[in-house]
Amino acid sequence: MKIGQLAQHTGCGVETIRYYEQIGLLPPPLRNSSNYRVYGAEHHERLLFVRHCRSLDMSLDEIRTLLALREEPRQGCQQVNTLLDRHIEEIEQRMAALNDLRTRLDSLRRQCNGDHPVEECAIIQGLSHCAQCDGSPAEPLHHEHTAATF
């Protein structure tokens, strides 16, 4: 099948498929006499595996590791368990950070309950005060692979 067909069958964008090829998550496809990429069942299955991992918010490096482990089907799965345990811990840390953010935003939101001019808005004043006291930018709550939708 051609790249457009693979994209349609997997719900994955053509550019994403090309990117996954470029970074080695998908093996290079064969080319036909017209130099079109020709994908097979292996590409289809592997792309679905990658997409499922991405839906679980796994990084490209984590997926690369899992793909390498799949190539050694007889070895023990302790490395898979360890990878997943680390991923779960990372998610728990992000959830705690998001809960803290929610608490701070709720507290800030409770500071203004009316329709005042912005110059009197307790939220704006609170944000300005926090920026002056702290002096440092807020910690980002995402990690490297949440920004990309690959």
JSON list of C-alpha atoms in Angstrom, two decimals:
[
{"chain": "A", "resi": 1, "resn": "MET", "atom": "CA", "xyz": [0.00, 0.00, 0.00]},
{"chain": "A", "resi": 2, "resn": "LYS", "atom": "CA", "xyz": [1.08, 3.61, -0.54]},
{"chain": "A", "resi": 3, "resn": "ILE", "atom": "CA", "xyz": [1.73, 6.08, 2.26]},
{"chain": "A", "resi": 4, "resn": "GLY", "atom": "CA", "xyz": [-1.70, 7.71, 1.92]},
{"chain": "A", "resi": 5, "resn": "GLN", "atom": "CA", "xyz": [-3.38, 4.33, 2.30]},
{"chain": "A", "resi": 6, "resn": "LEU", "atom": "CA", "xyz": [-1.27, 3.52, 5.35]},
{"chain": "A", "resi": 7, "resn": "ALA", "atom": "CA", "xyz": [-2.18, 6.88, 6.84]},
{"chain": "A", "resi": 8, "resn": "GLN", "atom": "CA", "xyz": [-5.86, 6.26, 6.21]},
{"chain": "A", "resi": 9, "resn": "HIS", "atom": "CA", "xyz": [-5.80, 2.72, 7.64]},
{"chain": "A", "resi": 10, "resn": "THR", "atom": "CA", "xyz": [-3.99, 3.80, 10.81]},
{"chain": "A", "resi": 11, "resn": "GLY", "atom": "CA", "xyz": [-5.37, 7.30, 11.38]},
{"chain": "A", "resi": 12, "resn": "CYS", "atom": "CA", "xyz": [-1.83, 8.65, 11.27]},
{"chain": "A", "resi": 13, "resn": "GLY", "atom": "CA", "xyz": [-0.76, 11.64, 9.22]},
{"chain": "A", "resi": 14, "resn": "VAL", "atom": "CA", "xyz": [1.50, 11.21, 6.21]},
{"chain": "A", "resi": 15, "resn": "GLU", "atom": "CA", "xyz": [4.06, 13.64, 7.65]},
{"chain": "A", "resi": 16, "resn": "THR", "atom": "CA", "xyz": [4.08, 11.72, 10.92]},
{"chain": "A", "resi": 17, "resn": "ILE", "atom": "CA", "xyz": [4.71, 8.47, 9.07]},
{"chain": "A", "resi": 18, "resn": "ARG", "atom": "CA", "xyz": [7.63, 10.07, 7.24]},
{"chain": "A", "resi": 19, "resn": "TYR", "atom": "CA", "xyz": [8.95, 11.43, 10.54]},
{"chain": "A", "resi": 20, "resn": "TYR", "atom": "CA", "xyz": [8.76, 8.00, 12.17]},
{"chain": "A", "resi": 21, "resn": "GLU", "atom": "CA", "xyz": [10.72, 6.59, 9.22]},
{"chain": "A", "resi": 22, "resn": "GLN", "atom": "CA", "xyz": [13.29, 9.38, 9.53]},
{"chain": "A", "resi": 23, "resn": "ILE", "atom": "CA", "xyz": [13.92, 8.69, 13.24]},
{"chain": "A", "resi": 24, "resn": "GLY", "atom": "CA", "xyz": [13.90, 4.91, 12.80]},
{"chain": "A", "resi": 25, "resn": "LEU", "atom": "CA", "xyz": [10.62, 3.97, 14.48]},
{"chain": "A", "resi": 26, "resn": "LEU", "atom": "CA", "xyz": [9.40, 2.58, 11.16]},
{"chain": "A", "resi": 27, "resn": "PRO", "atom": "CA", "xyz": [11.69, 0.65, 8.85]},
{"chain": "A", "resi": 28, "resn": "PRO", "atom": "CA", "xyz": [12.24, 2.17, 5.43]},
{"chain": "A", "resi": 29, "resn": "PRO", "atom": "CA", "xyz": [9.66, 0.92, 2.97]},
{"chain": "A", "resi": 30, "resn": "LEU", "atom": "CA", "xyz": [10.45, -0.64, -0.36]},
{"chain": "A", "resi": 31, "resn": "ARG", "atom": "CA", "xyz": [10.00, 1.54, -3.43]},
{"chain": "A", "resi": 32, "resn": "ASN", "atom": "CA", "xyz": [8.14, 0.52, -6.56]},
{"chain": "A", "resi": 33, "resn": "SER", "atom": "CA", "xyz": [9.26, 1.22, -10.14]},
{"chain": "A", "resi": 34, "resn": "SER", "atom": "CA", "xyz": [7.69, 4.71, -9.92]},
{"chain": "A", "resi": 35, "resn": "ASN", "atom": "CA", "xyz": [9.73, 5.36, -6.75]},
{"chain": "A", "resi": 36, "resn": "TYR", "atom": "CA", "xyz": [6.62, 5.41, -4.54]},
{"chain": "A", "resi": 37, "resn": "ARG", "atom": "CA", "xyz": [6.98, 4.03, -1.04]},
{"chain": "A", "resi": 38, "resn": "VAL", "atom": "CA", "xyz": [5.32, 0.64, -0.68]},
{"chain": "A", "resi": 39, "resn": "TYR", "atom": "CA", "xyz": [4.24, -0.36, 2.83]},
{"chain": "A", "resi": 40, "resn": "GLY", "atom": "CA", "xyz": [3.34, -3.82, 4.02]},
{"chain": "A", "resi": 41, "resn": "ALA", "atom": "CA", "xyz": [1.60, -5.47, 6.94]},
{"chain": "A", "resi": 42, "resn": "GLU", "atom": "CA", "xyz": [4.74, -5.06, 9.08]},
{"chain": "A", "resi": 43, "resn": "HIS", "atom": "CA", "xyz": [4.57, -1.29, 8.69]},
{"chain": "A", "resi": 44, "resn": "HIS", "atom": "CA", "xyz": [0.87, -1.26, 9.43]},
{"chain": "A", "resi": 45, "resn": "GLU", "atom": "CA", "xyz": [1.23, -3.31, 12.63]},
{"chain": "A", "resi": 46, "resn": "ARG", "atom": "CA", "xyz": [4.29, -1.40, 13.82]},
{"chain": "A", "resi": 47, "resn": "LEU", "atom": "CA", "xyz": [2.66, 1.97, 13.20]},
{"chain": "A", "resi": 48, "resn": "LEU", "atom": "CA", "xyz": [-0.40, 0.88, 15.19]},
{"chain": "A", "resi": 49, "resn": "PHE", "atom": "CA", "xyz": [1.93, -0.20, 18.02]},
{"chain": "A", "resi": 50, "resn": "VAL", "atom": "CA", "xyz": [3.69, 3.19, 17.98]},
{"chain": "A", "resi": 51, "resn": "ARG", "atom": "CA", "xyz": [0.37, 5.06, 17.91]},
{"chain": "A", "resi": 52, "resn": "HIS", "atom": "CA", "xyz": [-0.93, 3.04, 20.84]},
{"chain": "A", "resi": 53, "resn": "CYS", "atom": "CA", "xyz": [2.22, 3.82, 22.82]},
{"chain": "A", "resi": 54, "resn": "ARG", "atom": "CA", "xyz": [1.84, 7.51, 21.97]},
{"chain": "A", "resi": 55, "resn": "SER", "atom": "CA", "xyz": [-1.79, 7.39, 23.14]},
{"chain": "A", "resi": 56, "resn": "LEU", "atom": "CA", "xyz": [-0.35, 6.28, 26.50]},
{"chain": "A", "resi": 57, "resn": "ASP", "atom": "CA", "xyz": [1.91, 9.38, 26.41]},
{"chain": "A", "resi": 58, "resn": "MET", "atom": "CA", "xyz": [5.09, 7.37, 25.98]},
{"chain": "A", "resi": 59, "resn": "SER", "atom": "CA", "xyz": [8.08, 9.25, 24.67]},
{"chain": "A", "resi": 60, "resn": "LEU", "atom": "CA", "xyz": [9.70, 8.39, 21.36]},
{"chain": "A", "resi": 61, "resn": "ASP", "atom": "CA", "xyz": [12.71, 7.05, 23.28]},
{"chain": "A", "resi": 62, "resn": "GLU", "atom": "CA", "xyz": [10.47, 4.80, 25.38]},
{"chain": "A", "resi": 63, "resn": "ILE", "atom": "CA", "xyz": [8.80, 3.52, 22.22]},
{"chain": "A", "resi": 64, "resn": "ARG", "atom": "CA", "xyz": [12.18, 2.95, 20.59]},
{"chain": "A", "resi": 65, "resn": "THR", "atom": "CA", "xyz": [13.21, 0.88, 23.62]},
{"chain": "A", "resi": 66, "resn": "LEU", "atom": "CA", "xyz": [9.99, -1.16, 23.50]},
{"chain": "A", "resi": 67, "resn": "LEU", "atom": "CA", "xyz": [10.45, -1.79, 19.79]},
{"chain": "A", "resi": 68, "resn": "ALA", "atom": "CA", "xyz": [14.00, -3.01, 20.41]},
{"chain": "A", "resi": 69, "resn": "LEU", "atom": "CA", "xyz": [12.76, -5.28, 23.18]},
{"chain": "A", "resi": 70, "resn": "ARG", "atom": "CA", "xyz": [10.11, -6.72, 20.84]},
{"chain": "A", "resi": 71, "resn": "GLU", "atom": "CA", "xyz": [12.94, -7.80, 18.55]},
{"chain": "A", "resi": 72, "resn": "GLU", "atom": "CA", "xyz": [14.16, -10.12, 21.34]},
{"chain": "A", "resi": 73, "resn": "PRO", "atom": "CA", "xyz": [10.91, -11.99, 22.14]},
{"chain": "A", "resi": 74, "resn": "ARG", "atom": "CA", "xyz": [12.55, -14.77, 24.19]},
{"chain": "A", "resi": 75, "resn": "GLN", "atom": "CA", "xyz": [14.17, -12.53, 26.80]},
{"chain": "A", "resi": 76, "resn": "GLY", "atom": "CA", "xyz": [12.49, -11.72, 30.09]},
{"chain": "A", "resi": 77, "resn": "CYS", "atom": "CA", "xyz": [10.14, -8.78, 30.27]},
{"chain": "A", "resi": 78, "resn": "GLN", "atom": "CA", "xyz": [11.70, -7.12, 33.32]},
{"chain": "A", "resi": 79, "resn": "GLN", "atom": "CA", "xyz": [12.98, -4.23, 31.19]},
{"chain": "A", "resi": 80, "resn": "VAL", "atom": "CA", "xyz": [9.46, -3.66, 29.91]},
{"chain": "A", "resi": 81, "resn": "ASN", "atom": "CA", "xyz": [8.14, -3.65, 33.48]},
{"chain": "A", "resi": 82, "resn": "THR", "atom": "CA", "xyz": [10.85, -1.22, 34.58]},
{"chain": "A", "resi": 83, "resn": "LEU", "atom": "CA", "xyz": [10.14, 1.12, 31.67]},
{"chain": "A", "resi": 84, "resn": "LEU", "atom": "CA", "xyz": [6.43, 1.12, 32.44]},
{"chain": "A", "resi": 85, "resn": "ASP", "atom": "CA", "xyz": [7.04, 1.64, 36.17]},
{"chain": "A", "resi": 86, "resn": "ARG", "atom": "CA", "xyz": [9.17, 4.71, 35.37]},
{"chain": "A", "resi": 87, "resn": "HIS", "atom": "CA", "xyz": [6.51, 6.01, 33.01]},
{"chain": "A", "resi": 88, "resn": "ILE", "atom": "CA", "xyz": [3.81, 5.59, 35.68]},
{"chain": "A", "resi": 89, "resn": "GLU", "atom": "CA", "xyz": [5.99, 7.43, 38.22]},
{"chain": "A", "resi": 90, "resn": "GLU", "atom": "CA", "xyz": [6.52, 10.28, 35.77]},
{"chain": "A", "resi": 91, "resn": "ILE", "atom": "CA", "xyz": [2.77, 10.53, 35.23]},
{"chain": "A", "resi": 92, "resn": "GLU", "atom": "CA", "xyz": [2.19, 10.56, 39.00]},
{"chain": "A", "resi": 93, "resn": "GLN", "atom": "CA", "xyz": [4.68, 13.42, 39.35]},
{"chain": "A", "resi": 94, "resn": "ARG", "atom": "CA", "xyz": [2.97, 15.37, 36.58]},
{"chain": "A", "resi": 95, "resn": "MET", "atom": "CA", "xyz": [-0.44, 14.74, 38.16]},
{"chain": "A", "resi": 96, "resn": "ALA", "atom": "CA", "xyz": [0.83, 16.06, 41.50]},
{"chain": "A", "resi": 97, "resn": "ALA", "atom": "CA", "xyz": [2.21, 19.16, 39.76]},
{"chain": "A", "resi": 98, "resn": "LEU", "atom": "CA", "xyz": [-1.12, 19.67, 37.96]},
{"chain": "A", "resi": 99, "resn": "ASN", "atom": "CA", "xyz": [-3.03, 19.27, 41.24]},
{"chain": "A", "resi": 100, "resn": "ASP", "atom": "CA", "xyz": [-0.77, 21.90, 42.83]},
{"chain": "A", "resi": 101, "resn": "LEU", "atom": "CA", "xyz": [-1.40, 24.19, 39.86]},
{"chain": "A", "resi": 102, "resn": "ARG", "atom": "CA", "xyz": [-5.15, 23.68, 40.20]},
{"chain": "A", "resi": 103, "resn": "THR", "atom": "CA", "xyz": [-5.01, 24.56, 43.90]},
{"chain": "A", "resi": 104, "resn": "ARG", "atom": "CA", "xyz": [-3.05, 27.75, 43.20]},
{"chain": "A", "resi": 105, "resn": "LEU", "atom": "CA", "xyz": [-5.41, 28.76, 40.38]},
{"chain": "A", "resi": 106, "resn": "ASP", "atom": "CA", "xyz": [-8.49, 28.07, 42.52]},
{"chain": "A", "resi": 107, "resn": "SER", "atom": "CA", "xyz": [-7.02, 30.22, 45.29]},
{"chain": "A", "resi": 108, "resn": "LEU", "atom": "CA", "xyz": [-6.29, 33.00, 42.82]},
{"chain": "A", "resi": 109, "resn": "ARG", "atom": "CA", "xyz": [-9.75, 32.76, 41.30]},
{"chain": "A", "resi": 110, "resn": "ARG", "atom": "CA", "xyz": [-11.42, 33.16, 44.70]},
{"chain": "A", "resi": 111, "resn": "GLN", "atom": "CA", "xyz": [-9.77, 36.57, 45.04]},
{"chain": "A", "resi": 112, "resn": "CYS", "atom": "CA", "xyz": [-12.19, 38.22, 42.61]},
{"chain": "A", "resi": 113, "resn": "ASN", "atom": "CA", "xyz": [-15.92, 37.64, 42.61]},
{"chain": "A", "resi": 114, "resn": "GLY", "atom": "CA", "xyz": [-17.25, 40.78, 40.96]},
{"chain": "A", "resi": 115, "resn": "ASP", "atom": "CA", "xyz": [-17.12, 42.78, 37.80]},
{"chain": "A", "resi": 116, "resn": "HIS", "atom": "CA", "xyz": [-14.51, 45.38, 38.73]},
{"chain": "A", "resi": 117, "resn": "PRO", "atom": "CA", "xyz": [-12.34, 47.45, 36.43]},
{"chain": "A", "resi": 118, "resn": "VAL", "atom": "CA", "xyz": [-9.21, 45.49, 35.57]},
{"chain": "A", "resi": 119, "resn": "GLU", "atom": "CA", "xyz": [-7.09, 47.99, 37.51]},
{"chain": "A", "resi": 120, "resn": "GLU", "atom": "CA", "xyz": [-8.94, 46.82, 40.67]},
{"chain": "A", "resi": 121, "resn": "CYS", "atom": "CA", "xyz": [-8.96, 43.12, 39.79]},
{"chain": "A", "resi": 122, "resn": "ALA", "atom": "CA", "xyz": [-7.57, 41.10, 42.68]},
{"chain": "A", "resi": 123, "resn": "ILE", "atom": "CA", "xyz": [-6.51, 38.33, 40.29]},
{"chain": "A", "resi": 124, "resn": "ILE", "atom": "CA", "xyz": [-4.36, 40.68, 38.22]},
{"chain": "A", "resi": 125, "resn": "GLN", "atom": "CA", "xyz": [-2.95, 42.20, 41.40]},
{"chain": "A", "resi": 126, "resn": "GLY", "atom": "CA", "xyz": [-2.27, 38.74, 42.80]},
{"chain": "A", "resi": 127, "resn": "LEU", "atom": "CA", "xyz": [-0.50, 37.67, 39.63]},
{"chain": "A", "resi": 128, "resn": "SER", "atom": "CA", "xyz": [1.60, 40.84, 39.67]},
{"chain": "A", "resi": 129, "resn": "HIS", "atom": "CA", "xyz": [2.44, 40.40, 43.35]},
{"chain": "A", "resi": 130, "resn": "CYS", "atom": "CA", "xyz": [3.44, 36.75, 42.88]},
{"chain": "A", "resi": 131, "resn": "ALA", "atom": "CA", "xyz": [5.70, 37.66, 39.97]},
{"chain": "A", "resi": 132, "resn": "GLN", "atom": "CA", "xyz": [7.44, 40.37, 42.04]},
{"chain": "A", "resi": 133, "resn": "CYS", "atom": "CA", "xyz": [7.88, 38.15, 45.10]},
{"chain": "A", "resi": 134, "resn": "ASP", "atom": "CA", "xyz": [9.05, 35.07, 43.33]},
{"chain": "A", "resi": 135, "resn": "GLY", "atom": "CA", "xyz": [11.07, 36.62, 40.54]},
{"chain": "A", "resi": 136, "resn": "SER", "atom": "CA", "xyz": [11.36, 33.31, 38.70]},
{"chain": "A", "resi": 137, "resn": "PRO", "atom": "CA", "xyz": [9.28, 31.88, 35.90]},
{"chain": "A", "resi": 138, "resn": "ALA", "atom": "CA", "xyz": [6.80, 29.17, 36.73]},
{"chain": "A", "resi": 139, "resn": "GLU", "atom": "CA", "xyz": [7.95, 25.61, 36.32]},
{"chain": "A", "resi": 140, "resn": "PRO", "atom": "CA", "xyz": [6.65, 24.04, 33.11]},
{"chain": "A", "resi": 141, "resn": "LEU", "atom": "CA", "xyz": [4.26, 21.18, 33.75]},
{"chain": "A", "resi": 142, "resn": "HIS", "atom": "CA", "xyz": [4.98, 19.23, 30.60]},
{"chain": "A", "resi": 143, "resn": "HIS", "atom": "CA", "xyz": [7.88, 17.14, 29.46]},
{"chain": "A", "resi": 144, "resn": "GLU", "atom": "CA", "xyz": [9.64, 16.88, 26.15]},
{"chain": "A", "resi": 145, "resn": "HIS", "atom": "CA", "xyz": [7.23, 14.63, 24.35]},
{"chain": "A", "resi": 146, "resn": "THR", "atom": "CA", "xyz": [3.88, 16.18, 25.22]},
{"chain": "A", "resi": 147, "resn": "ALA", "atom": "CA", "xyz": [4.42, 19.12, 22.93]},
{"chain": "A", "resi": 148, "resn": "ALA", "atom": "CA", "xyz": [4.63, 16.94, 19.85]},
{"chain": "A", "resi": 149, "resn": "THR", "atom": "CA", "xyz": [1.64, 15.00, 18.69]},
{"chain": "A", "resi": 150, "resn": "PHE", "atom": "CA", "xyz": [3.62, 12.41, 16.83]}
]
